[in-house]
Amino acid sequence: MKLSVIGCGYLGAVHAASMAKLGHEVVGIDVDERKIAALATGVAPFFEPGLNEILADQLESGRLRFTTDFAAADDAEVHFIAVGTPQKHGENAADLTYVNAAIRSLLPHLSVGDLVVGKSTVPVGTAARLSRVITDSGSGAALAWNPEFLREGFAVEDTIAPDRLVYGLPAEGLDTVLSASERAAADTPAARAKAQLDEVYAVAIANDTPVVVADYATAELVKVSANAFLATKISFINAMAEIAEVTGADVTKLADAIGYDARIGRRFLNAGVGFGGGCLPKDIRAFSARAEELGRGESVAFLKEVDAINLRRRERLVELVVAALGGQAYEKKVAVLGLAFKPDSDDIRDSPALDIAVRLKGLGADVVATDPEAIENSRRLHPQLAFTQDVDEALTGADAVVLVTEWKQFRQLDPVRVAGLVARPVIIDGRNCLDAAAWRAAGWEYRGFGRP
Ligand code: UGA
């Protein structure tokens, strides 16, 4: 199929490259000339394992190209909207400026029978509004909402082989599609949109990927409720970590034990410095804001608590570091291992790790931070911090070490060897990812998070 992807950030660049890999002919469009110039040479403007190789292969195949010219969408039949929906400045709500602009720029290039497919995470009700904009334009195109569930670090894998597909379809004809009766083949906007999406995702569907067909509102809510659930799961275990801290219990053992119950599951039960990134924090805030607009703020009031628990972990970690430094951080050297919001990413949006480095620096500590991929992004935002790519250099002479992003490079550090580098062998494991016994055996004072 001929596809256009509007917005070539994390979501769009990965989607465009993955769709080309699946055999579609794809043009990626973005207003950012630098981003497009990089992508056109096969270089993603962010770190995602394996993506550059796929970009290079697909550009070479001729099935993938990138441009700033919306006219390139003229030839495409399906147009994905993959622009960002960040948090508004000073508010919890999502900023829809980019979504609205993308639709406006795309409208003159739509033809009868085209399908616009929203992938961005939006407040419920957005798709219905945009559908009216598209209909009123007289373009003859339709809209579907098809949320994306990719995780950074596994983005290509999650796009090519998702664990489910969700289609939010136009109201007209939706009943017949949902009833899956013979009439489902009837030529309605919903049936046509479903057929087009089935063709886009033919490979995943042939591999038995579940497809959930729904109305716009359900599809929009699936996305935000999935992220709200994940955030709640993490804050739940972090709340248990707080209780563990005052009772001498071990939250990692607790997570293992409750995780054996298949109804609970062990994944996303890692207590530590909490969640960050460009999705979970802003999505739970936007969800609260939207629920309040809808007069149902109380229904998701717990998300404010989820956010508060999460942010409290950062304060607690700083307290632990200061305590480990004897109650005073001023002019003490602290090695901060990690800056990205999670491993295998250079993303520092709302990163707990970077926040910890900045807070410690604010307390007068001599912070030296290291991260395999996120130093450049961090330096741009916080030039006051000292960075080094060399982990040994960060550790040398440190009065305390704090691990805040569980990169493999940090998990595999040899406690015996690195004990010889630091001034004082004190480590605070903000992700509970190290073998406490091994570090203690090597002479370290080891402090976990919610562990004795
Ligand atoms: C998240 C969702 O997992 C994806 O399904 C979704 O598509 C995406 O947001 C999105 O909305 O675009 P992502 O932001 O890449 O994906 O990161 P996650 O893997 O969810 O991790 C989020 C944060 O939670 C990280 O800071 C991570 O360190 C933290 N986390 C995760 C924990 O603190 N504990 C855990 O047990 C798991």
GROMACS .gro file of C-alpha atoms and ligand atoms in nm:
model
  489
    1MET     CA    1   0.000   0.000   0.000
    2LYS     CA    2   0.103   0.360  -0.039
    3LEU     CA    3   0.125   0.520   0.304
    4SER     CA    4   0.220   0.859   0.442
    5VAL     CA    5   0.332   0.913   0.802
    6ILE     CA    6   0.292   1.267   0.934
    7GLY     CA    7   0.537   1.339   1.216
    8CYS     CA    8   0.875   1.168   1.218
    9GLY     CA    9   0.961   1.172   1.586
   10TYR     CA   10   0.995   0.853   1.787
   11LEU     CA   11   0.659   0.710   1.691
   12GLY     CA   12   0.650   0.827   1.328
   13ALA     CA   13   1.007   0.743   1.229
   14VAL     CA   14   0.974   0.392   1.370
   15HIS     CA   15   0.631   0.345   1.213
   16ALA     CA   16   0.746   0.465   0.870
   17ALA     CA   17   1.054   0.240   0.871
   18SER     CA   18   0.859  -0.061   1.002
   19MET     CA   19   0.578  -0.023   0.747
   20ALA     CA   20   0.837  -0.010   0.466
   21LYS     CA   21   1.000  -0.323   0.609
   22LEU     CA   22   0.660  -0.491   0.584
   23GLY     CA   23   0.655  -0.411   0.210
   24HIS     CA   24   0.451  -0.091   0.196
   25GLU     CA   25   0.561   0.218   0.004
   26VAL     CA   26   0.603   0.489   0.267
   27VAL     CA   27   0.672   0.861   0.276
   28GLY     CA   28   0.755   1.018   0.612
   29ILE     CA   29   0.667   1.388   0.639
   30ASP     CA   30   0.777   1.633   0.908
   31VAL     CA   31   0.811   2.011   0.932
   32ASP     CA   32   1.153   1.976   1.102
   33GLU     CA   33   1.412   2.000   0.821
   34ARG     CA   34   1.700   1.875   1.035
   35LYS     CA   35   1.509   1.565   1.139
   36ILE     CA   36   1.410   1.489   0.781
   37ALA     CA   37   1.766   1.548   0.654
   38ALA     CA   38   1.901   1.298   0.909
   39LEU     CA   39   1.633   1.037   0.842
   40ALA     CA   40   1.684   1.070   0.466
   41THR     CA   41   2.044   0.960   0.517
   42GLY     CA   42   1.938   0.667   0.735
   43VAL     CA   43   2.019   0.821   1.072
   44ALA     CA   44   1.748   0.839   1.337
   45PRO     CA   45   1.765   1.162   1.541
   46PHE     CA   46   1.736   0.949   1.859
   47PHE     CA   47   1.879   0.621   1.984
   48GLU     CA   48   1.671   0.310   1.921
   49PRO     CA   49   1.845  -0.026   1.890
   50GLY     CA   50   1.834  -0.162   1.533
   51LEU     CA   51   1.647   0.133   1.382
   52ASN     CA   52   1.934   0.281   1.178
   53GLU     CA   53   1.991  -0.053   1.003
   54ILE     CA   54   1.623  -0.076   0.905
   55LEU     CA   55   1.618   0.286   0.788
   56ALA     CA   56   1.925   0.227   0.571
   57ASP     CA   57   1.784  -0.096   0.421
   58GLN     CA   58   1.442   0.053   0.348
   59LEU     CA   59   1.582   0.376   0.199
   60GLU     CA   60   1.800   0.157  -0.020
   61SER     CA   61   1.499  -0.055  -0.125
   62GLY     CA   62   1.328   0.262  -0.254
   63ARG     CA   63   1.014   0.189  -0.050
   64LEU     CA   64   1.093   0.456   0.210
   65ARG     CA   65   1.155   0.828   0.172
   66PHE     CA   66   1.137   1.137   0.389
   67THR     CA   67   1.037   1.493   0.301
   68THR     CA   68   0.910   1.820   0.446
   69ASP     CA   69   0.666   1.860   0.154
   70PHE     CA   70   0.308   1.759   0.239
   71ALA     CA   71   0.235   1.727  -0.134
   72ALA     CA   72   0.418   1.394  -0.109
   73ALA     CA   73   0.104   1.263   0.065
   74ASP     CA   74  -0.096   1.309  -0.259
   75ASP     CA   75  -0.017   0.958  -0.381
   76ALA     CA   76  -0.080   0.779  -0.052
   77GLU     CA   77  -0.407   0.610   0.038
   78VAL     CA   78  -0.356   0.575   0.414
   79HIS     CA   79  -0.211   0.865   0.617
   80PHE     CA   80  -0.086   0.809   0.971
   81ILE     CA   81  -0.084   1.097   1.220
   82ALA     CA   82   0.213   1.031   1.448
   83VAL     CA   83   0.295   1.373   1.594
   84GLY     CA   84   0.358   1.439   1.963
   85THR     CA   85   0.097   1.542   2.220
   86PRO     CA   86   0.316   1.684   2.500
   87GLN     CA   87   0.194   1.822   2.830
   88LYS     CA   88   0.083   2.187   2.804
   89HIS     CA   89   0.312   2.433   2.981
   90GLY     CA   90   0.190   2.491   3.334
   91GLU     CA   91  -0.111   2.261   3.291
   92ASN     CA   92  -0.185   1.891   3.309
   93ALA     CA   93  -0.376   1.873   2.981
   94ALA     CA   94  -0.228   1.751   2.652
   95ASP     CA   95  -0.122   2.006   2.394
   96LEU     CA   96  -0.294   1.922   2.064
   97THR     CA   97  -0.125   2.194   1.859
   98TYR     CA   98   0.075   1.945   1.653
   99VAL     CA   99  -0.218   1.711   1.588
  100ASN     CA  100  -0.437   1.998   1.471
  101ALA     CA  101  -0.160   2.138   1.251
  102ALA     CA  102  -0.089   1.796   1.097
  103ILE     CA  103  -0.455   1.750   1.000
  104ARG     CA  104  -0.473   2.105   0.861
  105SER     CA  105  -0.162   2.052   0.647
  106LEU     CA  106  -0.282   1.714   0.526
  107LEU     CA  107  -0.637   1.817   0.426
  108PRO     CA  108  -0.551   1.964   0.082
  109HIS     CA  109  -0.375   1.639  -0.009
  110LEU     CA  110  -0.655   1.395   0.074
  111SER     CA  111  -0.859   1.220  -0.196
  112VAL     CA  112  -1.191   1.037  -0.197
  113GLY     CA  113  -1.146   0.697  -0.029
  114ASP     CA  114  -0.833   0.792   0.165
  115LEU     CA  115  -0.804   0.694   0.530
  116VAL     CA  116  -0.644   0.916   0.793
  117VAL     CA  117  -0.524   0.704   1.086
  118GLY     CA  118  -0.453   0.869   1.421
  119LYS     CA  119  -0.172   0.704   1.618
  120SER     CA  120  -0.090   0.987   1.859
  121THR     CA  121  -0.209   0.960   2.220
  122VAL     CA  122  -0.500   1.204   2.248
  123PRO     CA  123  -0.768   1.301   2.501
  124VAL     CA  124  -1.090   1.108   2.446
  125GLY     CA  125  -1.319   1.300   2.210
  126THR     CA  126  -1.040   1.422   1.982
  127ALA     CA  127  -1.106   1.168   1.705
  128ALA     CA  128  -1.475   1.258   1.683
  129ARG     CA  129  -1.381   1.624   1.647
  130LEU     CA  130  -1.113   1.558   1.385
  131SER     CA  131  -1.348   1.332   1.193
  132ARG     CA  132  -1.588   1.626   1.158
  133VAL     CA  133  -1.301   1.845   1.036
  134ILE     CA  134  -1.214   1.589   0.768
  135THR     CA  135  -1.577   1.539   0.664
  136ASP     CA  136  -1.647   1.914   0.654
  137SER     CA  137  -1.345   1.966   0.428
  138GLY     CA  138  -1.527   1.770   0.157
  139SER     CA  139  -1.216   1.561   0.092
  140GLY     CA  140  -1.408   1.235   0.086
  141ALA     CA  141  -1.155   1.083   0.328
  142ALA     CA  142  -1.241   0.901   0.653
  143LEU     CA  143  -1.070   0.879   0.994
  144ALA     CA  144  -0.974   0.584   1.213
  145TRP     CA  145  -0.802   0.590   1.552
  146ASN     CA  146  -0.537   0.322   1.590
  147PRO     CA  147  -0.333   0.378   1.908
  148GLU     CA  148   0.027   0.267   1.933
  149PHE     CA  149   0.166   0.068   2.224
  150LEU     CA  150   0.535   0.056   2.135
  151ARG     CA  151   0.798   0.070   2.408
  152GLU     CA  152   1.116   0.266   2.352
  153GLY     CA  153   1.404   0.024   2.320
  154PHE     CA  154   1.174  -0.237   2.157
  155ALA     CA  155   1.005   0.002   1.918
  156VAL     CA  156   1.057  -0.182   1.589
  157GLU     CA  157   0.969  -0.520   1.737
  158ASP     CA  158   0.653  -0.377   1.898
  159THR     CA  159   0.547  -0.211   1.570
  160ILE     CA  160   0.601  -0.511   1.346
  161ALA     CA  161   0.467  -0.771   1.589
  162PRO     CA  162   0.234  -0.584   1.828
  163ASP     CA  163   0.056  -0.778   2.104
  164ARG     CA  164  -0.275  -0.636   1.984
  165LEU     CA  165  -0.420  -0.398   1.727
  166VAL     CA  166  -0.696  -0.156   1.820
  167TYR     CA  167  -0.911   0.005   1.550
  168GLY     CA  168  -1.139   0.295   1.642
  169LEU     CA  169  -1.369   0.316   1.340
  170PRO     CA  170  -1.616   0.575   1.207
  171ALA     CA  171  -1.967   0.550   1.353
  172GLU     CA  172  -2.130   0.501   1.013
  173GLY     CA  173  -2.148   0.126   0.953
  174LEU     CA  174  -1.973   0.037   1.281
  175ASP     CA  175  -2.266  -0.175   1.402
  176THR     CA  176  -2.248  -0.402   1.101
  177VAL     CA  177  -1.870  -0.437   1.134
  178LEU     CA  178  -1.904  -0.518   1.504
  179SER     CA  179  -2.180  -0.771   1.448
  180ALA     CA  180  -1.949  -0.947   1.200
  181SER     CA  181  -2.257  -1.049   1.005
  182GLU     CA  182  -2.257  -1.096   0.630
  183ARG     CA  183  -2.358  -0.738   0.604
  184ALA     CA  184  -2.018  -0.651   0.747
  185ALA     CA  185  -1.889  -0.639   0.394
  186ALA     CA  186  -2.134  -0.359   0.320
  187ASP     CA  187  -1.973  -0.051   0.175
  188THR     CA  188  -1.979   0.179   0.477
  189PRO     CA  189  -1.706   0.413   0.610
  190ALA     CA  190  -1.644   0.175   0.904
  191ALA     CA  191  -1.616  -0.134   0.680
  192ARG     CA  192  -1.390   0.044   0.433
  193ALA     CA  193  -1.165   0.175   0.712
  194LYS     CA  194  -1.140  -0.173   0.864
  195ALA     CA  195  -1.049  -0.326   0.528
  196GLN     CA  196  -0.777  -0.066   0.475
  197LEU     CA  197  -0.630  -0.120   0.822
  198ASP     CA  198  -0.643  -0.498   0.774
  199GLU     CA  199  -0.441  -0.454   0.457
  200VAL     CA  200  -0.185  -0.228   0.632
  201TYR     CA  201  -0.144  -0.485   0.910
  202ALA     CA  202  -0.182  -0.798   0.694
  203VAL     CA  203   0.140  -0.955   0.823
  204ALA     CA  204   0.055  -0.912   1.192
  205ILE     CA  205  -0.299  -1.035   1.133
  206ALA     CA  206  -0.171  -1.344   0.948
  207ASN     CA  207   0.035  -1.409   1.263
  208ASP     CA  208  -0.283  -1.416   1.474
  209THR     CA  209  -0.243  -1.074   1.636
  210PRO     CA  210  -0.571  -0.999   1.813
  211VAL     CA  211  -0.766  -0.711   1.658
  212VAL     CA  212  -1.003  -0.514   1.880
  213VAL     CA  213  -1.258  -0.322   1.673
  214ALA     CA  214  -1.430  -0.035   1.853
  215ASP     CA  215  -1.563   0.318   1.833
  216TYR     CA  216  -1.333   0.621   1.849
  217ALA     CA  217  -1.381   0.689   2.221
  218THR     CA  218  -1.298   0.332   2.321
  219ALA     CA  219  -0.985   0.327   2.106
  220GLU     CA  220  -0.864   0.657   2.252
  221LEU     CA  221  -0.934   0.537   2.606
  222VAL     CA  222  -0.761   0.200   2.552
  223LYS     CA  223  -0.435   0.382   2.504
  224VAL     CA  224  -0.454   0.615   2.803
  225SER     CA  225  -0.597   0.350   3.033
  226ALA     CA  226  -0.317   0.106   2.938
  227ASN     CA  227  -0.054   0.365   3.033
  228ALA     CA  228  -0.251   0.462   3.345
  229PHE     CA  229  -0.259   0.096   3.451
  230LEU     CA  230   0.115   0.052   3.396
  231ALA     CA  231   0.190   0.371   3.591
  232THR     CA  232  -0.039   0.254   3.871
  233LYS     CA  233   0.134  -0.082   3.886
  234ILE     CA  234   0.473   0.086   3.925
  235SER     CA  235   0.347   0.330   4.188
  236PHE     CA  236   0.176   0.045   4.372
  237ILE     CA  237   0.505  -0.139   4.417
  238ASN     CA  238   0.680   0.186   4.504
  239ALA     CA  239   0.417   0.246   4.774
  240MET     CA  240   0.498  -0.102   4.907
  241ALA     CA  241   0.866  -0.001   4.899
  242GLU     CA  242   0.783   0.292   5.127
  243ILE     CA  243   0.619   0.055   5.374
  244ALA     CA  244   0.906  -0.192   5.339
  245GLU     CA  245   1.149   0.086   5.428
  246VAL     CA  246   0.992   0.143   5.769
  247THR     CA  247   0.938  -0.226   5.849
  248GLY     CA  248   1.264  -0.378   5.732
  249ALA     CA  249   1.085  -0.583   5.464
  250ASP     CA  250   1.233  -0.645   5.118
  251VAL     CA  251   1.015  -0.509   4.835
  252THR     CA  252   1.193  -0.709   4.563
  253LYS     CA  253   1.108  -1.038   4.740
  254LEU     CA  254   0.754  -0.911   4.793
  255ALA     CA  255   0.725  -0.835   4.418
  256ASP     CA  256   0.856  -1.182   4.331
  257ALA     CA  257   0.608  -1.344   4.564
  258ILE     CA  258   0.297  -1.154   4.454
  259GLY     CA  259   0.415  -1.171   4.092
  260TYR     CA  260   0.383  -1.551   4.093
  261ASP     CA  261   0.008  -1.497   4.103
  262ALA     CA  262  -0.073  -1.492   3.732
  263ARG     CA  263  -0.352  -1.244   3.799
  264ILE     CA  264  -0.091  -0.996   3.926
  265GLY     CA  265   0.217  -1.085   3.719
  266ARG     CA  266   0.578  -0.986   3.794
  267ARG     CA  267   0.629  -0.741   3.507
  268PHE     CA  268   0.622  -0.368   3.587
  269LEU     CA  269   0.661  -0.444   3.956
  270ASN     CA  270   1.017  -0.316   3.987
  271ALA     CA  271   1.036  -0.069   4.270
  272GLY     CA  272   1.292   0.205   4.240
  273VAL     CA  273   1.322   0.567   4.146
  274GLY     CA  274   1.000   0.545   3.947
  275PHE     CA  275   0.869   0.606   3.599
  276GLY     CA  276   0.956   0.883   3.358
  277GLY     CA  277   0.971   0.932   2.983
  278GLY     CA  278   0.759   1.106   2.725
  279CYS     CA  279   0.448   0.893   2.786
  280LEU     CA  280   0.350   0.764   3.130
  281PRO     CA  281   0.387   1.091   3.329
  282LYS     CA  282   0.217   1.318   3.077
  283ASP     CA  283  -0.049   1.063   2.987
  284ILE     CA  284  -0.174   1.017   3.343
  285ARG     CA  285  -0.184   1.395   3.389
  286ALA     CA  286  -0.370   1.451   3.061
  287PHE     CA  287  -0.613   1.173   3.153
  288SER     CA  288  -0.688   1.342   3.488
  289ALA     CA  289  -0.738   1.675   3.313
  290ARG     CA  290  -0.972   1.524   3.053
  291ALA     CA  291  -1.172   1.335   3.316
  292GLU     CA  292  -1.220   1.660   3.505
  293GLU     CA  293  -1.344   1.830   3.186
  294LEU     CA  294  -1.591   1.546   3.149
  295GLY     CA  295  -1.714   1.590   3.508
  296ARG     CA  296  -1.562   1.259   3.614
  297GLY     CA  297  -1.243   1.378   3.781
  298GLU     CA  298  -1.318   1.157   4.083
  299SER     CA  299  -1.304   0.843   3.867
  300VAL     CA  300  -0.932   0.881   3.810
  301ALA     CA  301  -0.846   1.088   4.119
  302PHE     CA  302  -0.615   0.800   4.219
  303LEU     CA  303  -0.387   0.895   3.928
  304LYS     CA  304  -0.286   1.208   4.121
  305GLU     CA  305  -0.172   0.976   4.402
  306VAL     CA  306   0.009   0.758   4.147
  307ASP     CA  307   0.193   1.068   4.025
  308ALA     CA  308   0.268   1.183   4.382
  309ILE     CA  309   0.408   0.843   4.489
  310ASN     CA  310   0.623   0.843   4.177
  311LEU     CA  311   0.767   1.189   4.235
  312ARG     CA  312   0.823   1.112   4.606
  313ARG     CA  313   1.068   0.836   4.511
  314ARG     CA  314   1.304   1.097   4.371
  315GLU     CA  315   1.305   1.294   4.697
  316ARG     CA  316   1.358   0.973   4.893
  317LEU     CA  317   1.655   0.873   4.678
  318VAL     CA  318   1.819   1.212   4.727
  319GLU     CA  319   1.763   1.176   5.104
  320LEU     CA  320   1.932   0.837   5.097
  321VAL     CA  321   2.231   0.973   4.908
  322VAL     CA  322   2.267   1.269   5.145
  323ALA     CA  323   2.241   1.034   5.445
  324ALA     CA  324   2.507   0.810   5.290
  325LEU     CA  325   2.729   1.117   5.257
  326GLY     CA  326   2.698   1.180   5.630
  327GLY     CA  327   2.414   1.433   5.608
  328GLN     CA  328   2.586   1.686   5.384
  329ALA     CA  329   2.624   1.672   5.004
  330TYR     CA  330   2.820   1.995   4.966
  331GLU     CA  331   3.142   1.942   4.768
  332LYS     CA  332   3.115   1.563   4.797
  333LYS     CA  333   3.179   1.380   4.473
  334VAL     CA  334   2.877   1.176   4.362
  335ALA     CA  335   2.893   0.946   4.059
  336VAL     CA  336   2.548   0.927   3.894
  337LEU     CA  337   2.514   0.617   3.677
  338GLY     CA  338   2.238   0.682   3.426
  339LEU     CA  339   2.061   0.981   3.274
  340ALA     CA  340   1.807   0.828   3.033
  341PHE     CA  341   1.457   0.753   3.166
  342LYS     CA  342   1.524   0.385   3.103
  343PRO     CA  343   1.800   0.170   2.949
  344ASP     CA  344   1.845   0.136   2.570
  345SER     CA  345   1.720   0.489   2.516
  346ASP     CA  346   1.870   0.837   2.493
  347ASP     CA  347   1.537   0.988   2.598
  348ILE     CA  348   1.562   1.221   2.898
  349ARG     CA  349   1.204   1.350   2.894
  350ASP     CA  350   1.086   1.356   3.257
  351SER     CA  351   1.377   1.127   3.343
  352PRO     CA  352   1.404   1.041   3.714
  353ALA     CA  353   1.777   0.980   3.663
  354LEU     CA  354   1.851   1.326   3.524
  355ASP     CA  355   1.629   1.480   3.791
  356ILE     CA  356   1.837   1.310   4.064
  357ALA     CA  357   2.161   1.441   3.911
  358VAL     CA  358   2.019   1.794   3.899
  359ARG     CA  359   1.883   1.780   4.257
  360LEU     CA  360   2.217   1.656   4.394
  361LYS     CA  361   2.399   1.929   4.204
  362GLY     CA  362   2.153   2.178   4.354
  363LEU     CA  363   2.260   2.060   4.700
  364GLY     CA  364   2.618   2.149   4.616
  365ALA     CA  365   2.743   1.799   4.538
  366ASP     CA  366   3.019   1.760   4.283
  367VAL     CA  367   2.809   1.545   4.047
  368VAL     CA  368   2.970   1.350   3.763
  369ALA     CA  369   2.709   1.174   3.551
  370THR     CA  370   2.754   0.904   3.293
  371ASP     CA  371   2.521   0.729   3.049
  372PRO     CA  372   2.594   0.525   2.735
  373GLU     CA  373   2.358   0.729   2.512
  374ALA     CA  374   2.194   1.021   2.691
  375ILE     CA  375   2.485   1.257   2.767
  376GLU     CA  376   2.439   1.488   2.467
  377ASN     CA  377   2.067   1.539   2.533
  378SER     CA  378   2.134   1.594   2.904
  379ARG     CA  379   2.414   1.844   2.840
  380ARG     CA  380   2.187   2.053   2.619
  381LEU     CA  381   1.928   2.079   2.894
  382HIS     CA  382   2.163   2.096   3.196
  383PRO     CA  383   2.502   2.232   3.094
  384GLN     CA  384   2.579   2.294   3.464
  385LEU     CA  385   2.634   1.920   3.519
  386ALA     CA  386   2.966   1.742   3.460
  387PHE     CA  387   2.948   1.442   3.229
  388THR     CA  388   3.179   1.166   3.120
  389GLN     CA  389   3.131   0.879   2.881
  390ASP     CA  390   3.383   0.680   3.083
  391VAL     CA  391   3.223   0.497   3.377
  392ASP     CA  392   3.557   0.447   3.552
  393GLU     CA  393   3.624   0.819   3.534
  394ALA     CA  394   3.284   0.892   3.690
  395LEU     CA  395   3.358   0.648   3.972
  396THR     CA  396   3.711   0.764   4.043
  397GLY     CA  397   3.730   0.941   4.378
  398ALA     CA  398   3.352   0.924   4.435
  399ASP     CA  399   3.223   0.961   4.790
  400ALA     CA  400   2.900   0.787   4.685
  401VAL     CA  401   2.772   0.611   4.372
  402VAL     CA  402   2.406   0.626   4.274
  403LEU     CA  403   2.264   0.398   4.006
  404VAL     CA  404   1.952   0.544   3.848
  405THR     CA  405   1.916   0.383   3.503
  406GLU     CA  406   1.968   0.007   3.485
  407TRP     CA  407   2.186  -0.010   3.173
  408LYS     CA  408   2.351  -0.348   3.123
  409GLN     CA  409   2.692  -0.174   3.146
  410PHE     CA  410   2.612  -0.071   3.505
  411ARG     CA  411   2.446  -0.397   3.608
  412GLN     CA  412   2.758  -0.583   3.498
  413LEU     CA  413   3.010  -0.368   3.688
  414ASP     CA  414   3.250  -0.580   3.889
  415PRO     CA  415   3.213  -0.463   4.252
  416VAL     CA  416   3.561  -0.587   4.343
  417ARG     CA  417   3.735  -0.397   4.065
  418VAL     CA  418   3.543  -0.071   4.099
  419ALA     CA  419   3.585  -0.066   4.477
  420GLY     CA  420   3.943   0.030   4.400
  421LEU     CA  421   3.835   0.341   4.208
  422VAL     CA  422   3.609   0.519   4.454
  423ALA     CA  423   3.704   0.725   4.759
  424ARG     CA  424   3.433   0.554   4.968
  425PRO     CA  425   3.265   0.228   4.862
  426VAL     CA  426   2.903   0.341   4.907
  427ILE     CA  427   2.642   0.257   4.645
  428ILE     CA  428   2.274   0.348   4.634
  429ASP     CA  429   2.090   0.124   4.390
  430GLY     CA  430   1.796   0.333   4.273
  431ARG     CA  431   1.670   0.052   4.049
  432ASN     CA  432   1.724  -0.248   4.276
  433CYS     CA  433   1.911  -0.412   3.992
  434LEU     CA  434   2.239  -0.510   4.156
  435ASP     CA  435   2.326  -0.824   4.350
  436ALA     CA  436   2.332  -0.676   4.701
  437ALA     CA  437   2.522  -0.974   4.849
  438ALA     CA  438   2.798  -0.955   4.587
  439TRP     CA  439   2.847  -0.582   4.639
  440ARG     CA  440   2.851  -0.617   5.018
  441ALA     CA  441   3.095  -0.906   4.991
  442ALA     CA  442   3.326  -0.677   4.791
  443GLY     CA  443   3.329  -0.432   5.082
  444TRP     CA  444   3.061  -0.191   4.964
  445GLU     CA  445   2.799  -0.028   5.179
  446TYR     CA  446   2.500  -0.119   4.959
  447ARG     CA  447   2.164   0.060   4.992
  448GLY     CA  448   1.870  -0.070   4.790
  449PHE     CA  449   1.537   0.101   4.758
  450GLY     CA  450   1.276  -0.061   4.980
  451ARG     CA  451   1.523  -0.332   5.079
  452PRO     CA  452   1.691  -0.371   5.414
  453UGA     C1  453   0.525   0.328   2.763
  453UGA     C2  454   0.439   0.201   2.752
  453UGA     O1  455   0.505   0.092   2.818
  453UGA     C3  456   0.414   0.164   2.606
  453UGA     O2  457   0.329   0.052   2.597
  453UGA     C4  458   0.350   0.285   2.536
  453UGA     O3  459   0.329   0.261   2.399
  453UGA     C5  460   0.441   0.406   2.550
  453UGA     O4  461   0.463   0.433   2.689
  453UGA     C6  462   0.374   0.523   2.484
  453UGA     O5  463   0.271   0.568   2.533
  453UGA     O6  464   0.418   0.563   2.375
  453UGA     P1  465   0.790   0.373   2.739
  453UGA     O7  466   0.761   0.515   2.776
  453UGA     O8  467   0.881   0.344   2.626
  453UGA     O9  468   0.653   0.296   2.705
  453UGA    O10  469   0.855   0.308   2.868
  453UGA     P2  470   0.819   0.192   2.969
  453UGA    O11  471   0.895   0.072   2.934
  453UGA    O12  472   0.674   0.181   2.991
  453UGA    O13  473   0.886   0.251   3.102
  453UGA     C7  474   0.835   0.372   3.158
  453UGA     C8  475   0.907   0.407   3.285
  453UGA    O14  476   0.869   0.318   3.389
  453UGA     C9  477   1.059   0.401   3.278
  453UGA    O15  478   1.111   0.516   3.341
  453UGA    C10  479   1.093   0.276   3.356
  453UGA    O16  480   1.219   0.284   3.415
  453UGA    C11  481   0.983   0.275   3.460
  453UGA     N1  482   0.955   0.142   3.517
  453UGA    C12  483   0.912   0.041   3.438
  453UGA    C13  484   0.970   0.121   3.654
  453UGA    O17  485   1.008   0.213   3.729
  453UGA     N2  486   0.941  -0.002   3.706
  453UGA    C14  487   0.899  -0.105   3.629
  453UGA    O18  488   0.874  -0.214   3.683
  453UGA    C15  489   0.884  -0.083   3.491
   0.00000   0.00000   0.00000
